[in-house]
Coordinates of C-alpha atoms in Angstrom, one line a residue:
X1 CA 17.4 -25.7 47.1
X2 CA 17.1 -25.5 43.8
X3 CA 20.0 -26.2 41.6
X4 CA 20.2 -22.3 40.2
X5 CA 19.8 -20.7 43.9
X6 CA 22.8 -23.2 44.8
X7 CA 24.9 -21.3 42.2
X8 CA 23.8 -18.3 43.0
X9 CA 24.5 -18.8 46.8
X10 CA 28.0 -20.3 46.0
X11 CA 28.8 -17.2 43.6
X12 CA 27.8 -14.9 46.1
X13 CA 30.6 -16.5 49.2
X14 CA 32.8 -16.3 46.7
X15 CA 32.1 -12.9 45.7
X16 CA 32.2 -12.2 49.8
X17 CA 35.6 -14.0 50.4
X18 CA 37.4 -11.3 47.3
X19 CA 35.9 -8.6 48.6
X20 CA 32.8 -7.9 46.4
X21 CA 30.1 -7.2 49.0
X22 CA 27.9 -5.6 46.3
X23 CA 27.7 -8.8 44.0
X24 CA 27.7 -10.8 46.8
X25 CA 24.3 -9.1 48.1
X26 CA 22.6 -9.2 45.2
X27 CA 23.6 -13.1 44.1
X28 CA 22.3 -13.8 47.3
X29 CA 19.7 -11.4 47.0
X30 CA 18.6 -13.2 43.8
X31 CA 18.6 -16.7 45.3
X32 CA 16.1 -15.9 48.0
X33 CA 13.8 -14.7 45.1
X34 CA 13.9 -18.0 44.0
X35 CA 13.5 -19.5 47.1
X36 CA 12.5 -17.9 50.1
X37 CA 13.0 -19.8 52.8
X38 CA 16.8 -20.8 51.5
X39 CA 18.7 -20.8 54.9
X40 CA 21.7 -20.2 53.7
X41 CA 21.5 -17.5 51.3
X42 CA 20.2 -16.1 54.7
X43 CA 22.9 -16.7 57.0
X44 CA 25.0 -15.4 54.3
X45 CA 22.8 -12.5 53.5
X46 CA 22.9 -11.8 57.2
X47 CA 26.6 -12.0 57.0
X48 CA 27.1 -9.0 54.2
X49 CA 24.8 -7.0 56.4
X50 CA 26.8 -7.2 59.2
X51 CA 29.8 -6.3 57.5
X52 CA 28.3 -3.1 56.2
X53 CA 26.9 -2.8 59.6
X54 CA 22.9 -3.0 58.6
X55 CA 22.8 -4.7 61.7
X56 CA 18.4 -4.4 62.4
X57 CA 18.9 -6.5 58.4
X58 CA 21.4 -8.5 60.0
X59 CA 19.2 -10.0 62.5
X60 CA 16.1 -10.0 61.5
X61 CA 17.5 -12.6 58.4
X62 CA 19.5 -14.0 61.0
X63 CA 15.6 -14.5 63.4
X64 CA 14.1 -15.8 60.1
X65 CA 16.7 -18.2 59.1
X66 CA 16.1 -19.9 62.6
X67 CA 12.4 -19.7 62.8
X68 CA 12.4 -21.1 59.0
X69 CA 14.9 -24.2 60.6
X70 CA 14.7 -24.3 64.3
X71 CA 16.5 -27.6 64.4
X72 CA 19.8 -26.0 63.0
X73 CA 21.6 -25.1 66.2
X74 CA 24.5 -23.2 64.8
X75 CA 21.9 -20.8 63.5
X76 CA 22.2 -19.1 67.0
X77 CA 26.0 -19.1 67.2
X78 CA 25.5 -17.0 64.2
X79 CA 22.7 -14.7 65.5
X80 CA 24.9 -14.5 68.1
X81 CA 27.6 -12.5 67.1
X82 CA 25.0 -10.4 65.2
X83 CA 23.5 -9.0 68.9
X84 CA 27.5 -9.0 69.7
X85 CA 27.8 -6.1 67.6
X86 CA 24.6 -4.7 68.3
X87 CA 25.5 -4.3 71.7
X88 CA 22.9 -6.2 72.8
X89 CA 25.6 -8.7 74.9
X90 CA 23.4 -10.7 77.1
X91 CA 21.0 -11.8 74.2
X92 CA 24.5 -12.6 72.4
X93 CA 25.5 -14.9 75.4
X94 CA 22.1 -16.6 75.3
X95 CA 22.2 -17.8 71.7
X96 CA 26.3 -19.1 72.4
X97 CA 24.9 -21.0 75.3
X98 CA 22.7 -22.9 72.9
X99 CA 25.1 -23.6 70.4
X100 CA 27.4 -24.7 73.1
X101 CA 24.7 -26.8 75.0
X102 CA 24.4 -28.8 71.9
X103 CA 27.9 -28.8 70.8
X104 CA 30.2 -28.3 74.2
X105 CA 33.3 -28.4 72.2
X106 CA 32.9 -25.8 69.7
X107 CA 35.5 -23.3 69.7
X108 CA 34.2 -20.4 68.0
X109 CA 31.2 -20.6 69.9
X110 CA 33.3 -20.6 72.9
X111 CA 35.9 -18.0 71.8
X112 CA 32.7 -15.8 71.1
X113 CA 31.4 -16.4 74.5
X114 CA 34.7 -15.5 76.2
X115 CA 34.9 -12.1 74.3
X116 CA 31.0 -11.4 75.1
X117 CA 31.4 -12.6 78.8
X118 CA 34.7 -10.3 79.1
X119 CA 33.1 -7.1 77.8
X120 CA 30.2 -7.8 80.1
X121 CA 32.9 -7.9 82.5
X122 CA 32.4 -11.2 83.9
X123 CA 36.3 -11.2 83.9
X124 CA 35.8 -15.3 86.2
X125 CA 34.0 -16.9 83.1
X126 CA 35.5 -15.3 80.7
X127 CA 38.8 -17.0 82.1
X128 CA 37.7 -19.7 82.6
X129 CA 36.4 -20.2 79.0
X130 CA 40.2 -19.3 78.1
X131 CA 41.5 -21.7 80.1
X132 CA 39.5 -24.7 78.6
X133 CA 39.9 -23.0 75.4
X134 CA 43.8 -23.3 75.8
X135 CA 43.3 -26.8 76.3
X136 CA 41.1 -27.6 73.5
X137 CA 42.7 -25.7 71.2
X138 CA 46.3 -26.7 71.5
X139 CA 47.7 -24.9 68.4
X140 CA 45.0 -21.9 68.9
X141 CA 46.4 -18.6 69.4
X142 CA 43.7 -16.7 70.2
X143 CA 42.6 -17.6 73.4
X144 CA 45.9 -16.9 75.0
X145 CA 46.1 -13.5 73.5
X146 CA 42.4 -12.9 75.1
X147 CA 43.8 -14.5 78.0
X148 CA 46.5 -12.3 78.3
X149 CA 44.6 -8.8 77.9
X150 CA 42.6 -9.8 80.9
X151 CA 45.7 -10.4 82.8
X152 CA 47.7 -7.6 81.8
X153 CA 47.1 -4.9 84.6
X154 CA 46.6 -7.7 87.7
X155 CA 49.2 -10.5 86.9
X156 CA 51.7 -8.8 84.1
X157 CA 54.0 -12.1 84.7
X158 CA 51.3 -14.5 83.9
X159 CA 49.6 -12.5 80.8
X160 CA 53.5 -12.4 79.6
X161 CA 53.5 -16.2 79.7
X162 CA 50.0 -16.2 78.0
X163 CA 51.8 -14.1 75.6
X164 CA 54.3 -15.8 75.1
X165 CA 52.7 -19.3 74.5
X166 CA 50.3 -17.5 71.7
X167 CA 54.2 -16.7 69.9
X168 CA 55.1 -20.5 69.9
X169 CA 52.1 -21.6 68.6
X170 CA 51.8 -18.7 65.8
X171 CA 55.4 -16.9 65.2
X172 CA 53.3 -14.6 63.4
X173 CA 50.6 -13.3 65.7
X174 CA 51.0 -9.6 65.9
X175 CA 48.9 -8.9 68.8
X176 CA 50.8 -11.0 71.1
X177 CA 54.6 -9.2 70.3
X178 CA 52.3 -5.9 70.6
X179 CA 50.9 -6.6 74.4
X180 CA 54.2 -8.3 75.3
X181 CA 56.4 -5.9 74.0
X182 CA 54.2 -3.5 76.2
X183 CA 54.3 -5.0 79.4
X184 CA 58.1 -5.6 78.6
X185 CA 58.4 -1.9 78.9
X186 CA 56.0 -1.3 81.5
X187 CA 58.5 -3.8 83.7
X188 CA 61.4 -2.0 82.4
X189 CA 62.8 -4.9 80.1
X190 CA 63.5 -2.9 77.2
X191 CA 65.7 -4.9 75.3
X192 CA 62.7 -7.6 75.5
X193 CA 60.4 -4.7 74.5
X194 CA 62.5 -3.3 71.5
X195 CA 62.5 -7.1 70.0
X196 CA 59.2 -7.8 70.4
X197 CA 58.3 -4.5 68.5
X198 CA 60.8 -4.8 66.2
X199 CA 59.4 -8.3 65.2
X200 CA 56.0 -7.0 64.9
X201 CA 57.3 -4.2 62.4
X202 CA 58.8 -7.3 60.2
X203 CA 55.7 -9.7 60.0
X204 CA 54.5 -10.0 56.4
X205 CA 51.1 -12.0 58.0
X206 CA 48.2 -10.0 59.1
X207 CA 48.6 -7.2 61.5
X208 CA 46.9 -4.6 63.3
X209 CA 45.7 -1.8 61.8
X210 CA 46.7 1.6 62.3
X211 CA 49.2 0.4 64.6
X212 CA 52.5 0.8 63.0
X213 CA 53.1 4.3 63.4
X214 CA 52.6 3.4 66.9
X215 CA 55.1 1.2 67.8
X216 CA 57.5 3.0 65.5
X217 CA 57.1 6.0 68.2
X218 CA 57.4 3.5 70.9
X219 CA 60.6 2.2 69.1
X220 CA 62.2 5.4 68.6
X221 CA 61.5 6.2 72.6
X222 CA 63.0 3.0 74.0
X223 CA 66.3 3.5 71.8
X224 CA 66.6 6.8 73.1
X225 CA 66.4 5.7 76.9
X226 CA 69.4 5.0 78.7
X227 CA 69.4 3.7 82.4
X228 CA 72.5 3.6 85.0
X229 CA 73.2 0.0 83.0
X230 CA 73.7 2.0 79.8
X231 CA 71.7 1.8 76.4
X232 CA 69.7 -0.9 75.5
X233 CA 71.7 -3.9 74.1
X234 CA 72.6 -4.5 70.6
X235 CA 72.8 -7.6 70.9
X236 CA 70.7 -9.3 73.2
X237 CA 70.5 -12.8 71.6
X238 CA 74.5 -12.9 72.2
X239 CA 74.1 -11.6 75.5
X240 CA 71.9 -15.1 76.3
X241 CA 74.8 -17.0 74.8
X242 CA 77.4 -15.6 76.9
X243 CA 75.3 -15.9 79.9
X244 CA 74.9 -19.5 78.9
X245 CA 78.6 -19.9 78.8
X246 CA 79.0 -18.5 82.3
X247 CA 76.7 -20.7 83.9
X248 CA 78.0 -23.9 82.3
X249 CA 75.1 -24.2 80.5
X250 CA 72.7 -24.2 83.2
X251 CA 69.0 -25.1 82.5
X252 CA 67.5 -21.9 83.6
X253 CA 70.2 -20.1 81.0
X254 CA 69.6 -22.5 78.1
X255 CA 65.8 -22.8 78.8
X256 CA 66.5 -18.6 78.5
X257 CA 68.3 -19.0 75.7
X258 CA 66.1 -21.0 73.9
X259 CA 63.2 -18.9 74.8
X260 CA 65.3 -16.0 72.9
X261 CA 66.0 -17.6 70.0
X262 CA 62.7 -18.8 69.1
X263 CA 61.6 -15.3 68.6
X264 CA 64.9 -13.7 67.2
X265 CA 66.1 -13.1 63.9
X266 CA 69.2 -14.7 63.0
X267 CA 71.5 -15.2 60.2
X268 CA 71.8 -18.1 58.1
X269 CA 74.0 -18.7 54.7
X270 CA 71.3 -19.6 51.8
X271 CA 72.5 -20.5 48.5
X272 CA 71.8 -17.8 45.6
X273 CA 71.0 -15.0 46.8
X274 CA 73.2 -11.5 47.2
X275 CA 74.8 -10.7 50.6
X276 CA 75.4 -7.2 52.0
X277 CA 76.7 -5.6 55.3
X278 CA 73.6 -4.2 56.4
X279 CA 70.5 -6.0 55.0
X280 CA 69.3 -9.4 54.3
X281 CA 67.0 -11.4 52.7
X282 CA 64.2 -12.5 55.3
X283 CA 63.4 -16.6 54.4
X284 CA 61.6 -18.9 56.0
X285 CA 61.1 -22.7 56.4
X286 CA 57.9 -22.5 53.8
X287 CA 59.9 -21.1 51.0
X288 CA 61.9 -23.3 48.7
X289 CA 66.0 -22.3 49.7
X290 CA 69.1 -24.3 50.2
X291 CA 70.3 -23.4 53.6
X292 CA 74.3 -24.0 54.1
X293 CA 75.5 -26.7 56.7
X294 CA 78.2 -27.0 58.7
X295 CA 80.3 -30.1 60.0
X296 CA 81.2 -30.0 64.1
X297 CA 84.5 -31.8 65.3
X298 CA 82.8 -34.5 66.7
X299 CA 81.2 -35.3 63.1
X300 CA 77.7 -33.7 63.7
X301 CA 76.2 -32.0 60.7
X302 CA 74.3 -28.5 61.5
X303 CA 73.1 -25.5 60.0
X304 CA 75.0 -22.5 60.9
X305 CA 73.4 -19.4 62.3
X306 CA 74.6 -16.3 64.1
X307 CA 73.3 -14.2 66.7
X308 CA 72.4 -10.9 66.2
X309 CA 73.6 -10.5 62.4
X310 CA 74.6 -6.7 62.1
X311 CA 76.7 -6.8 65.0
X312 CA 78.1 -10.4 63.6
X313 CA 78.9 -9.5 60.3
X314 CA 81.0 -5.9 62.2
X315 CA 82.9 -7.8 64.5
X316 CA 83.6 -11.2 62.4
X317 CA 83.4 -10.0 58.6
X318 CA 81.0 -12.9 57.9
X319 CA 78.4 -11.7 56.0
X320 CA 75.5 -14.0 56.6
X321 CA 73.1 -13.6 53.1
X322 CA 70.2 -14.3 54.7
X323 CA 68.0 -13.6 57.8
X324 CA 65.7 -16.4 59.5
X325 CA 62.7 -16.2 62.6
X326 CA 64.7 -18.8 64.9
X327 CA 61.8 -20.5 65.0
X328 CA 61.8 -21.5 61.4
X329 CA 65.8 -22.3 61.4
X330 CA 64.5 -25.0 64.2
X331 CA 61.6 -26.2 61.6
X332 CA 64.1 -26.3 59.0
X333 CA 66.2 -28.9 60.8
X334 CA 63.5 -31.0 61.2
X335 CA 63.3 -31.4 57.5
X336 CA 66.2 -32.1 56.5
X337 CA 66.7 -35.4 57.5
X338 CA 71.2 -35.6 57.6
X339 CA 70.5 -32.1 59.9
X340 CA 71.6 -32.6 63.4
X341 CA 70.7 -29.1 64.5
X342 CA 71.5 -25.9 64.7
X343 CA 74.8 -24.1 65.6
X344 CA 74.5 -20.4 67.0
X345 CA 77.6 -18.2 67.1
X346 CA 78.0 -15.0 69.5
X347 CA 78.3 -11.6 67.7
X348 CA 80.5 -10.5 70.9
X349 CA 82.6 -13.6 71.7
X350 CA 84.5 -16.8 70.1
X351 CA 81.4 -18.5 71.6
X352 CA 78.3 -20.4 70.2
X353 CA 76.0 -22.8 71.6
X354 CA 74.5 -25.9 69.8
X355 CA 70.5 -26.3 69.9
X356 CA 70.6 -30.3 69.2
X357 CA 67.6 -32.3 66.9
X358 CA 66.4 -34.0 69.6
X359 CA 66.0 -30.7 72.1
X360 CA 64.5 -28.9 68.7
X361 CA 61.6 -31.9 68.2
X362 CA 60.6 -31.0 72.2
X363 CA 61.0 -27.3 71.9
X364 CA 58.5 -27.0 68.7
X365 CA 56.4 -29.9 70.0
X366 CA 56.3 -30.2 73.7
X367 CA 53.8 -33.3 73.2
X368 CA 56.9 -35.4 71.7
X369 CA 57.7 -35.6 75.5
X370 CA 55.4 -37.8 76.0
X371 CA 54.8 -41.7 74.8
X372 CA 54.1 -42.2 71.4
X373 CA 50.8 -43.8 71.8
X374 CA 49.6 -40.8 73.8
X375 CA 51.4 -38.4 71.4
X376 CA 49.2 -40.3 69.0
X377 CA 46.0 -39.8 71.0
X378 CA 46.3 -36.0 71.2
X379 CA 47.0 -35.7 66.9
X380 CA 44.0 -37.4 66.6
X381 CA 41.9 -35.7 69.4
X382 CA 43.1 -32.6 67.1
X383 CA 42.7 -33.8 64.4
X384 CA 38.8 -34.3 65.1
X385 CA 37.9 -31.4 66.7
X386 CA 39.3 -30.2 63.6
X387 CA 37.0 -32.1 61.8
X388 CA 34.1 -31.0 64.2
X389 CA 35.0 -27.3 63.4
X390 CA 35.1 -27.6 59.3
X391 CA 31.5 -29.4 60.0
X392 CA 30.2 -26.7 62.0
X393 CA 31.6 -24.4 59.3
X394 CA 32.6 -21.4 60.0
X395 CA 31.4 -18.4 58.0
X396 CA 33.7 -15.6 56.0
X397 CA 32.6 -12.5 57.9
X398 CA 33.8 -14.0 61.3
X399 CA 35.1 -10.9 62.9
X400 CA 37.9 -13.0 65.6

């Protein structure tokens, strides 16, 4: 490639990446005049096609890039999601199958095949996929969201659970609080539902499109439900503590509990900002804030959090400043090296409940259960295949 294509062909990504399909085109456009049989001004030309949905230019650039190379495999992963959005599903399959035959381990390619196999209604493979996938991926979300929509209408309990385990390994994936928070309500848990959609409303990561109005209506529906048990809680974070409390801490009521404040938001005291009775300023453990500790009788130093912070600050007149994902309060203890934890007080009761370092390190890592020299193993098993995937590279129009 000449050294003038190569601009052009780096100009036009990162023309693609901001948004700028037009310029894009026509830098790649320009590089293939240069040099026709440039591969990757190809692919990438391919790649703005498919975006605009010129799919018959899509793949016919996609076909020529791999006639021009045949050796370079990951040419058909690419072609392959081309046909996926054709519609033409099997000959998408085929061209995953032989990335994957030469590269077993690659997860798009895999993840592509899942969804493929799943809309061909192969529901078997596509699970099993997932299930390798959730084991190759350890940190990957995605397959145990796909997992989970497969699950939803014949094993609700298990697509929660597949749910669930996409939330602790991204707080922030809206599609699993929107399928969970569904089959919540489907079951009849609507407190469970009402948090879930309530946590979707307050991501500020990606979300789903067109869906907000939605689960506002949803929202607005649940609240006005009442059962022979009443109205939905208000405070169904405290509700765990007390619960814990009656049980003398059992480990099905603090496994409950935990599971509840992992995906709650909670109050916190943070240094400099403004405090009022009915809002908060939403942190988290990426931005740069002094959060307040608090000293235990038996010497321990944690930071203080409350449950259910409206209810909190009208029972107890302690206006926490700031509101937290549990899930980041537990990532903040683990940097702050004099932190011993985290101590949660009831909005209903004189209670609280401590979530101690050490139980924190297991909750956020499960792997820290294990030796060290296996916990190393399995960082650096991750850390290659995250190596692997930056190799196989993975191109800015990839639609999952």
């Amino acid at each position: 490639m000449s050294e003038q294509a190569r601009h052009l062909v780096d100009a036009g990504i990162a023309a693609a990446k901001g948004g700028n399909l037009e310029d894009a085109e026509a830098s790649f456009r320009k590089a293939l005049e240069l040099d026709d049989t440039n591969v990757v001004a190809m692919f990438e030309l391919a790649g703005v096609q498919l975006v605009k949905r010129n799919l018959e230019n899509a793949l016919e650039l996609m076909s020529k890039a791999i006639a021009a190379e045949p050796g370079r495999v990951k040419a058909h992963y690419h072609r392959g999601m081309v046909r996926h959005a054709r519609g033409d599903l099997q000959g998408a399959i085929i061209d995953f199958e032989i990335e994957l035959q030469a590269h077993p381990d690659d997860v798009e390619a895999m993840l592509s095949r899942a969804v493929t196999l799943s809309d061909l209604g192969d529901k078997k493979r596509a699970l099993a996929d997932y299930e390798r996938l959730m084991q190759m991926a350890p940190n990957d979300p995605r397959p145990c969201v796909n997992r989970a929509l497969l699950l939803a209408e014949s094993a609700p309990d298990a697509a929660i659970g597949d749910f669930s385990e996409a939330i602790r390994r991204d707080p922030r994936k809206a599609d699993a609080y929107i399928g969970r928070g569904f089959l919540f309500r489907v079951k009849g848990r609507r407190a469970e539902a009402l948090h879930d959609f309530r946590m979707f409303l307050g991501l500020d990561g990606p979300r789903l499109y067109g869906s907000e109005d939605t689960v506002r209506a949803w929202i607005g529906e649940l609240e006005a439900e009442t059962d022979a048990s009443g109205p939905v809680s208000k405070t169904p974070l405290s509700d765990t503590i007390s619960k814990v409390i009656a049980s003398s801490s059992s480990p099905e009521a603090l496994a409950a509990f935990h599971d509840a404040f992992l995906n709650s938001m909670v109050g916190v005291t943070v240094a400099g900002v403004p405090s009022s009775a009915d809002s908060a300023y939403e942190v988290s453990s990426q931005d740069n804030v002094q959060i307040a500790l608090a000293g235990t009788p038996d010497g321990r130093r944690m930071i203080l959090a409350c449950a259910d912070r409206i209810a909190f600050s009208r029972n107890f007149h302690n206006r926490f400043n700031a509101e937290m994902r549990g899930c980041d309060v537990l990532a903040m203890v683990l940097k702050l090296p004099g932190c011993d934890g985290v101590l949660v007080n009831s909005a209903g009761s004189f209670h609280s409940v401590t979530i101690p370092r050490e139980e924190i390190a297991r909750l956020l890592d499960p792997q820290l259960g294990t030796s060290s020299d296996t916990n190393r193993s399995n960082k650096r098993r991750l850390a290659d295949t995250n190596d692997e995937r930056a190799k196989l590279g993975r191109p800015w129009w990839k639609f999952w």
